Every structure is written in C-alpha cells, then in structure tokens.
Backbone as a chain_set.jsonl record, in Angstrom:
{"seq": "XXXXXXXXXXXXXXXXXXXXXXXXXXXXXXXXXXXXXXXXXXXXXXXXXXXXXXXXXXXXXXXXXXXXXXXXXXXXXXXXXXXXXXXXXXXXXXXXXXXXXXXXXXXXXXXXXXXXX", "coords": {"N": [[-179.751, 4.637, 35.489], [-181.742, 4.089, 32.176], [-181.315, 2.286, 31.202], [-180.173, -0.055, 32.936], [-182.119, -1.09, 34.161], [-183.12, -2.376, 32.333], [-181.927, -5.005, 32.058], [-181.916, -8.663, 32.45], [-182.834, -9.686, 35.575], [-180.542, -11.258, 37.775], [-180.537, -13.909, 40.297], [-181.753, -15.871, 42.355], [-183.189, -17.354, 40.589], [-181.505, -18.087, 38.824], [-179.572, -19.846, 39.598], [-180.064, -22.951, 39.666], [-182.015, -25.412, 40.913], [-181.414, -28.165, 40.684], [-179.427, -30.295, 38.189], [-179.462, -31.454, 35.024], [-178.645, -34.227, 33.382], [-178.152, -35.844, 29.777], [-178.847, -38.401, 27.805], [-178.791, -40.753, 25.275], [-179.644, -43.642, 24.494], [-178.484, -47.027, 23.02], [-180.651, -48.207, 21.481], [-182.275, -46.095, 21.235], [-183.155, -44.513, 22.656], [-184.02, -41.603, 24.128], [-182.725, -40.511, 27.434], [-182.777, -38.722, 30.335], [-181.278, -37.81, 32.945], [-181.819, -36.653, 36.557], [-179.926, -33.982, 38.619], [-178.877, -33.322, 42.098], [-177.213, -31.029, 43.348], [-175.578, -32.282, 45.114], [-175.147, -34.23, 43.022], [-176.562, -36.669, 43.279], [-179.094, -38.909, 42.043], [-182.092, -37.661, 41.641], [-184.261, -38.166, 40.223], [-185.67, -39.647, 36.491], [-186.163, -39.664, 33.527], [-187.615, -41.26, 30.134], [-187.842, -41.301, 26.769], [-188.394, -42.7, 23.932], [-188.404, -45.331, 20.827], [-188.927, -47.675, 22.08], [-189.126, -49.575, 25.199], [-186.862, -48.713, 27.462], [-183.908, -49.865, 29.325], [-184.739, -50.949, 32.061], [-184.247, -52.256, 34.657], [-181.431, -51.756, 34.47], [-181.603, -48.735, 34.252], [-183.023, -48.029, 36.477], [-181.324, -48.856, 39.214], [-180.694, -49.793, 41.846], [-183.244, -49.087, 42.8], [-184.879, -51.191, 40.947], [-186.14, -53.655, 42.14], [-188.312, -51.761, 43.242], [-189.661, -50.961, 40.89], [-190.118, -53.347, 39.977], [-192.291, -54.255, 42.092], [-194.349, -52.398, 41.945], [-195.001, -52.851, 38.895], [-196.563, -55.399, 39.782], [-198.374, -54.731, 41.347], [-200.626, -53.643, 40.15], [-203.03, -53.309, 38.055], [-203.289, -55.675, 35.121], [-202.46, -55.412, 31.642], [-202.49, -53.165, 28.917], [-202.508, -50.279, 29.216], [-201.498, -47.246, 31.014], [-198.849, -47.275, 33.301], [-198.416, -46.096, 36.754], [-197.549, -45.608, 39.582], [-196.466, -45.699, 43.128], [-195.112, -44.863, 45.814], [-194.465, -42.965, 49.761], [-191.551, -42.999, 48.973], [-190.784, -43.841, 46.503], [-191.424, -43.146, 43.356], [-193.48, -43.871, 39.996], [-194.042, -43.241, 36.25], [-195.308, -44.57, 33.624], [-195.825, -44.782, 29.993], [-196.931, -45.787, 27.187], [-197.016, -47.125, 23.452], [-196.618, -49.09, 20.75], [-193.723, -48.221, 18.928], [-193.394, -45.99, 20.601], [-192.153, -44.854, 23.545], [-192.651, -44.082, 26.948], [-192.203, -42.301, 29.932], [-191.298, -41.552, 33.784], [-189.266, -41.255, 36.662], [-189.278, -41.445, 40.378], [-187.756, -39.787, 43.346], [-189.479, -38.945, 45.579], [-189.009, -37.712, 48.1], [-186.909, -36.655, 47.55], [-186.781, -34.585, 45.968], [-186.526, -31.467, 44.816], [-187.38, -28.167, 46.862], [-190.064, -26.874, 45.451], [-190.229, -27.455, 43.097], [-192.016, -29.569, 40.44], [-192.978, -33.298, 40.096], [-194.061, -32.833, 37.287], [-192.711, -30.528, 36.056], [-190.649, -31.731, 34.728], [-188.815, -32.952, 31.493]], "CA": [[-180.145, 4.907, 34.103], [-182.579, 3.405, 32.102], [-180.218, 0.943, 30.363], [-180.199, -0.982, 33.808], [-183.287, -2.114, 34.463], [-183.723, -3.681, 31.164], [-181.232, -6.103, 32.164], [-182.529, -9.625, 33.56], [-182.879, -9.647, 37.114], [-180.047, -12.407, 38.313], [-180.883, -14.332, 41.68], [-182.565, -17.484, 42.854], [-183.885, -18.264, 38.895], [-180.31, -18.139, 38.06], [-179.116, -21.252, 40.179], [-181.773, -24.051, 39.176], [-181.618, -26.344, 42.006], [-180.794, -29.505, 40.047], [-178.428, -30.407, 36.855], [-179.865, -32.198, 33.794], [-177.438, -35.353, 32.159], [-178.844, -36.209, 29.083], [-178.257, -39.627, 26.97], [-179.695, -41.706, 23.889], [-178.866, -45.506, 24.584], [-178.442, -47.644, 21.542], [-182.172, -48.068, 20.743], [-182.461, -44.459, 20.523], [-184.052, -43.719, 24.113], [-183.509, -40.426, 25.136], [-182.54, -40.568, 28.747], [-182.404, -37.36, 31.168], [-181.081, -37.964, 35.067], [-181.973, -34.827, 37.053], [-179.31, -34.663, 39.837], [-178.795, -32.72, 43.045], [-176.115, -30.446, 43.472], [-174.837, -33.6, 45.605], [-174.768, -35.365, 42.18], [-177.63, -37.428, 43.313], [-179.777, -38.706, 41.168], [-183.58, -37.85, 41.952], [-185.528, -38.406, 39.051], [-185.043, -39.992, 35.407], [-187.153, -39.536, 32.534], [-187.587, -42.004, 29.317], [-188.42, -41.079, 25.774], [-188.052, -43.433, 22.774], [-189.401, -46.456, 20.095], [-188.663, -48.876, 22.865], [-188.72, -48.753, 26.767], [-185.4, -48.791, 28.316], [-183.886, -51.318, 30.097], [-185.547, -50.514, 33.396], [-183.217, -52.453, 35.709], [-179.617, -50.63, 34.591], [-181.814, -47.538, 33.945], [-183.291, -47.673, 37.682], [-180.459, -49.533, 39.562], [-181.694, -50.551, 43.174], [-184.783, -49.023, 42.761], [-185.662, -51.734, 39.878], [-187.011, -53.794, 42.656], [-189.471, -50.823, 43.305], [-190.311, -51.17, 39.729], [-191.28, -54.662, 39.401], [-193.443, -54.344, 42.734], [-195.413, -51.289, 41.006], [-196.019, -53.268, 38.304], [-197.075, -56.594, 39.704], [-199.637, -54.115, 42.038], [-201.533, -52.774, 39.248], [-204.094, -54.115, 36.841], [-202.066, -56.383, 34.383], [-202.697, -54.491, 30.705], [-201.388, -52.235, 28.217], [-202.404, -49.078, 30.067], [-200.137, -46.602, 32.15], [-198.492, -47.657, 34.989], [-198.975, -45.275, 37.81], [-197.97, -46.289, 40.895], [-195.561, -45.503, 44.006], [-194.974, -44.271, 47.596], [-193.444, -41.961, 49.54], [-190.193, -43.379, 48.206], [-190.505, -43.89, 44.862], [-193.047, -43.012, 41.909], [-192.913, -44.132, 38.491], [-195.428, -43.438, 35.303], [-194.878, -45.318, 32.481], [-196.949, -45.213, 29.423], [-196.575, -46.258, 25.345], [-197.587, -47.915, 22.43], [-195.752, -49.503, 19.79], [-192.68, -46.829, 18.625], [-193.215, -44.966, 21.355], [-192.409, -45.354, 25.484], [-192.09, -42.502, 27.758], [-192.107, -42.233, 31.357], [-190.744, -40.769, 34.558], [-189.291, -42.325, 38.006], [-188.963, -40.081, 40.922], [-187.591, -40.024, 44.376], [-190.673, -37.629, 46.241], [-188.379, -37.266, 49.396], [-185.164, -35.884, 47.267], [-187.226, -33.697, 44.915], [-186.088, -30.064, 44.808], [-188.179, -27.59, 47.212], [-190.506, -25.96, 44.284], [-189.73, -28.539, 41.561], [-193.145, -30.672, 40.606], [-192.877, -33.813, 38.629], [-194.549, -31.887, 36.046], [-192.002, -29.546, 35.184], [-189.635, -32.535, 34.465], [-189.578, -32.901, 30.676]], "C": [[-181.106, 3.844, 33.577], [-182.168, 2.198, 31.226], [-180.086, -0.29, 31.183], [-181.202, -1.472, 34.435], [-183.837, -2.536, 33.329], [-182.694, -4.901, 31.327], [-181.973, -7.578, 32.946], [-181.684, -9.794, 34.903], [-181.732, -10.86, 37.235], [-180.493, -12.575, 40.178], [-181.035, -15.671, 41.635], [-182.664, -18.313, 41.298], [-182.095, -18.654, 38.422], [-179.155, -19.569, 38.296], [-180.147, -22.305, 40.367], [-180.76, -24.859, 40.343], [-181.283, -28.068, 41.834], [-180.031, -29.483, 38.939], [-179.421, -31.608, 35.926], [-179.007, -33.035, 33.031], [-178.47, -35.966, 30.777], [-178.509, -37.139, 28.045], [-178.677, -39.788, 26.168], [-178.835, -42.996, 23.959], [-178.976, -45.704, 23.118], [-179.569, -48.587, 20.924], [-182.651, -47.298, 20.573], [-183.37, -44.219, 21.03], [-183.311, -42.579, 24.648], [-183.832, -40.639, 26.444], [-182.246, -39.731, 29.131], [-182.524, -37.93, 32.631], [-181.058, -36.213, 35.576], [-181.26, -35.161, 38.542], [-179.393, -33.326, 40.571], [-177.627, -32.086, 43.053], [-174.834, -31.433, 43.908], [-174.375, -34.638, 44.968], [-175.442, -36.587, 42.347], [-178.666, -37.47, 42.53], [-181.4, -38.789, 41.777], [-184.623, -38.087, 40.919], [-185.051, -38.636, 37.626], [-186.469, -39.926, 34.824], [-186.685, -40.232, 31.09], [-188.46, -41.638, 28.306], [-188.269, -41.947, 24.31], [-188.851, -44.57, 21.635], [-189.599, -47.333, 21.203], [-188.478, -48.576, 24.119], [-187.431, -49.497, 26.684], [-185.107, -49.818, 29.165], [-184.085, -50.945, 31.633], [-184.541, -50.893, 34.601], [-181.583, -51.891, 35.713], [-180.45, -49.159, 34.584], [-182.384, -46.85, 35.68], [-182.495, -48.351, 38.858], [-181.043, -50.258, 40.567], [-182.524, -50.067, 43.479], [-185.467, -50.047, 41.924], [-186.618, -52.326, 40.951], [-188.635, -53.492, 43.378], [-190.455, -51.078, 41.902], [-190.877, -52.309, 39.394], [-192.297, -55.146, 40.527], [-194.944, -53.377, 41.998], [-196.235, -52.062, 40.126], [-197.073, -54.546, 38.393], [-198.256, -55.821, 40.844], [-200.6, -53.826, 41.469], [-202.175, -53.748, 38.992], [-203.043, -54.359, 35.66], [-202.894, -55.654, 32.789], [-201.84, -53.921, 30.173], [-201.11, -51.066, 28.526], [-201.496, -48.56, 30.745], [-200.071, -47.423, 33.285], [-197.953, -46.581, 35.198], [-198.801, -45.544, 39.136], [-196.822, -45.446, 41.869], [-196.316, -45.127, 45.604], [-194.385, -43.098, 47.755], [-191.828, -41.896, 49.309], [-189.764, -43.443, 47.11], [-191.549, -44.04, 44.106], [-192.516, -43.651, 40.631], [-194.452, -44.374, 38.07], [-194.31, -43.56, 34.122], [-195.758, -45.222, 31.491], [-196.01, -45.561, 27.802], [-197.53, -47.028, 24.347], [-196.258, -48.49, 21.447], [-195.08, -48.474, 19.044], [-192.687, -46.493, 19.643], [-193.341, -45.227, 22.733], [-192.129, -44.003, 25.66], [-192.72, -42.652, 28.817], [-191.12, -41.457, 32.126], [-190.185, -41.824, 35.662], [-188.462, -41.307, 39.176], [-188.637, -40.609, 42.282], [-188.264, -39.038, 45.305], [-189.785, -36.966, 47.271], [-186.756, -36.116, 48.84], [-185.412, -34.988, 46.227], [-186.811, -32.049, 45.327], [-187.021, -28.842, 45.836], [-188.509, -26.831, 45.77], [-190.337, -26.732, 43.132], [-191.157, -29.696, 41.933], [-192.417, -32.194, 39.582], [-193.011, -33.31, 37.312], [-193.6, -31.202, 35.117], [-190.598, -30.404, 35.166], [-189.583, -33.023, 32.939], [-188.607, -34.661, 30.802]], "O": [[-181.352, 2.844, 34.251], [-182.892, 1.347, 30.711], [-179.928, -1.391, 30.654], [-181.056, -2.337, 35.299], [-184.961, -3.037, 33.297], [-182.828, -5.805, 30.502], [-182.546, -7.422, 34.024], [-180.495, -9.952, 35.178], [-182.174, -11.765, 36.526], [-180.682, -11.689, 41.011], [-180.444, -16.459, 40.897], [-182.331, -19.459, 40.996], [-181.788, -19.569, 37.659], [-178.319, -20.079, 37.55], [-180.967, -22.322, 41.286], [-179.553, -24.927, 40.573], [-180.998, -28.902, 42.693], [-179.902, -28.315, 38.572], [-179.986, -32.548, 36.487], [-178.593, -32.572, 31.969], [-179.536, -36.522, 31.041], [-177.749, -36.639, 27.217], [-179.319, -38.785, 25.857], [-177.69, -43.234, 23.574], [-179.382, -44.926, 22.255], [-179.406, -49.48, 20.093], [-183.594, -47.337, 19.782], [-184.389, -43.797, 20.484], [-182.316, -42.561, 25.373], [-184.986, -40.921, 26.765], [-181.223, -39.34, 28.57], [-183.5, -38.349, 33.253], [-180.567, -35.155, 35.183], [-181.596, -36.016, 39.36], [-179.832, -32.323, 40.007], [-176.754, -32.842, 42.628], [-173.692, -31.49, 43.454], [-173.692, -35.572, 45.387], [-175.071, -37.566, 41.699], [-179.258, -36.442, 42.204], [-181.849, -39.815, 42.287], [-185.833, -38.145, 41.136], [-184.07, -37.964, 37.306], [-187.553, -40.071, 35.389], [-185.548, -39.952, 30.711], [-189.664, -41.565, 28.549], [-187.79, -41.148, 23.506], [-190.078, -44.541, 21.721], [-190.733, -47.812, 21.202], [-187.837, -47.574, 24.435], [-187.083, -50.505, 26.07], [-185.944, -50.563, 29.675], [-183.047, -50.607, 32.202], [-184.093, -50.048, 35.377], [-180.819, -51.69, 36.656], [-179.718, -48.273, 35.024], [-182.252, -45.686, 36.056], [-183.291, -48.429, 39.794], [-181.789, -51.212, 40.348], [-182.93, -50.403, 44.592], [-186.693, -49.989, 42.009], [-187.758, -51.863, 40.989], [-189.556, -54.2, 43.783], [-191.662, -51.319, 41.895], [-191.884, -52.425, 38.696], [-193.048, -56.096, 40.311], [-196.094, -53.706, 41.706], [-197.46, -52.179, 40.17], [-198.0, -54.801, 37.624], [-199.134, -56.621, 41.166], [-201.628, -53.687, 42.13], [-202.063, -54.872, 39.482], [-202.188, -53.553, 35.295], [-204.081, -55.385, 32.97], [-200.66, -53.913, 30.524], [-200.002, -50.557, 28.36], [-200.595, -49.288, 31.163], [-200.901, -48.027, 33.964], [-197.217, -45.983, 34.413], [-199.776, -45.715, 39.868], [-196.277, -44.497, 41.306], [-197.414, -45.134, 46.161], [-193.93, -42.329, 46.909], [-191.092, -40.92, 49.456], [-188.631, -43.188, 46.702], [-192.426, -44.901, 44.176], [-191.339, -43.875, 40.349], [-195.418, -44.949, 38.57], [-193.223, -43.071, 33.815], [-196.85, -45.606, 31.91], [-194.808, -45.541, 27.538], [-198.666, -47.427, 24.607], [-195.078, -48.184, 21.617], [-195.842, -47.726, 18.431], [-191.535, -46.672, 20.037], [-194.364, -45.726, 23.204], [-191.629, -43.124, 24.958], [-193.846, -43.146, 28.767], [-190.243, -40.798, 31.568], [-190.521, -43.008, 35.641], [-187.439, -40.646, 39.0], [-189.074, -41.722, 42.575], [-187.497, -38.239, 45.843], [-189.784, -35.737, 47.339], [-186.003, -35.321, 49.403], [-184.471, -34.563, 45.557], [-186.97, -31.75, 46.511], [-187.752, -28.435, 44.933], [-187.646, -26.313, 45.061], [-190.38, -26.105, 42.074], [-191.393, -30.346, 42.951], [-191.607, -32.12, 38.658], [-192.177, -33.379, 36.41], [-193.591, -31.216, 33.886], [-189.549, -29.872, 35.531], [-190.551, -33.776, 32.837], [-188.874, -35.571, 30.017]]}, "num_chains": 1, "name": "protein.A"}
C-alpha cells in the first residue's frame, strides 16, 4: 500500500558508526568526544571563550600537541598540523577557540573530519 513507502527507509543510516559525548567544562567549552562502538575515543572537538586545557582534554596524545605546535610558524594563526597518527586544527581569537583533534587511522569508514561539528 501506499502508506508504506512513505515511511523512512531504516538500514545502514540508522546505525551511525560512532557515539557523540558531549560536555561544557567550567569555562564554558563545549566539548564533544566522538567514540567507536569500542568506546574509543577517535576524535574531540573544542568550542568556547577560552581554549581548553589541551593536556587533560588530549591525554597521551598532548605530547603530539606540543610537537605540532613547536613545528609550525610561532603566531596567532591556525594551527594545522599532524600525521598519519594524529591531526589537530586549532584556531581563535579573543572569546572565541575552536578546534578539532583526530586519530586518521581510527576514523569511521565514510566519516570526514568535516562532518565532525
């Protein structure tokens, strides 16, 4: 009947291949961990007045993070940097930080950075 194909299709779209945790520390950074079914965390994303405390927010990746930034051009500009182990873009101004930090190898088949908000 024609009552059943107006229904949405369930399948594949219906089991997103990661979980979304979503925080606000007590400077009033929204924090989102995007984990693996395994409860692994592959990628974190930072929104707020103030960046985040980078070393509890990236645990034993921080060390990744303070090579990144001592690679770059020293400035106020984005940081942009990684491997195939670990990415991280950072950008801000005064009020406002926001960034990403990604694990390329544990990313979702079909999942870009991009579509990480």
């Amino acid at each position: 009947p024609a009552s059943a194909s107006s229904q949405p299709a369930s399948g594949p779209l219906s089991a997103a291949p990661y979980s979304v945790r979503q925080s606000v520390d007590a400077n009033g950074v929204t924090i989102r961990e995007y984990m693996l079914p395994s409860n692994v965390v592959f990628a974190v994303t930072w929104d707020g007045p103030v960046r985040p405390n980078m070393r509890a927010l990236l645990g034993s990746y921080f060390a990744n993070y303070v090579a990144a930034g001592q690679s770059g051009v020293r400035g106020s500009g984005p940081l942009i940097e990684g491997n195939d182990d670990f990415r991280i873009e950072s950008a801000g101004r005064l009020g406002r930080f926001f960034g990403m930090a990604w694990l390329p190898r544990l990313m979702p088949t079909g999942v870009r950075p991009g579509d990480l908000e």
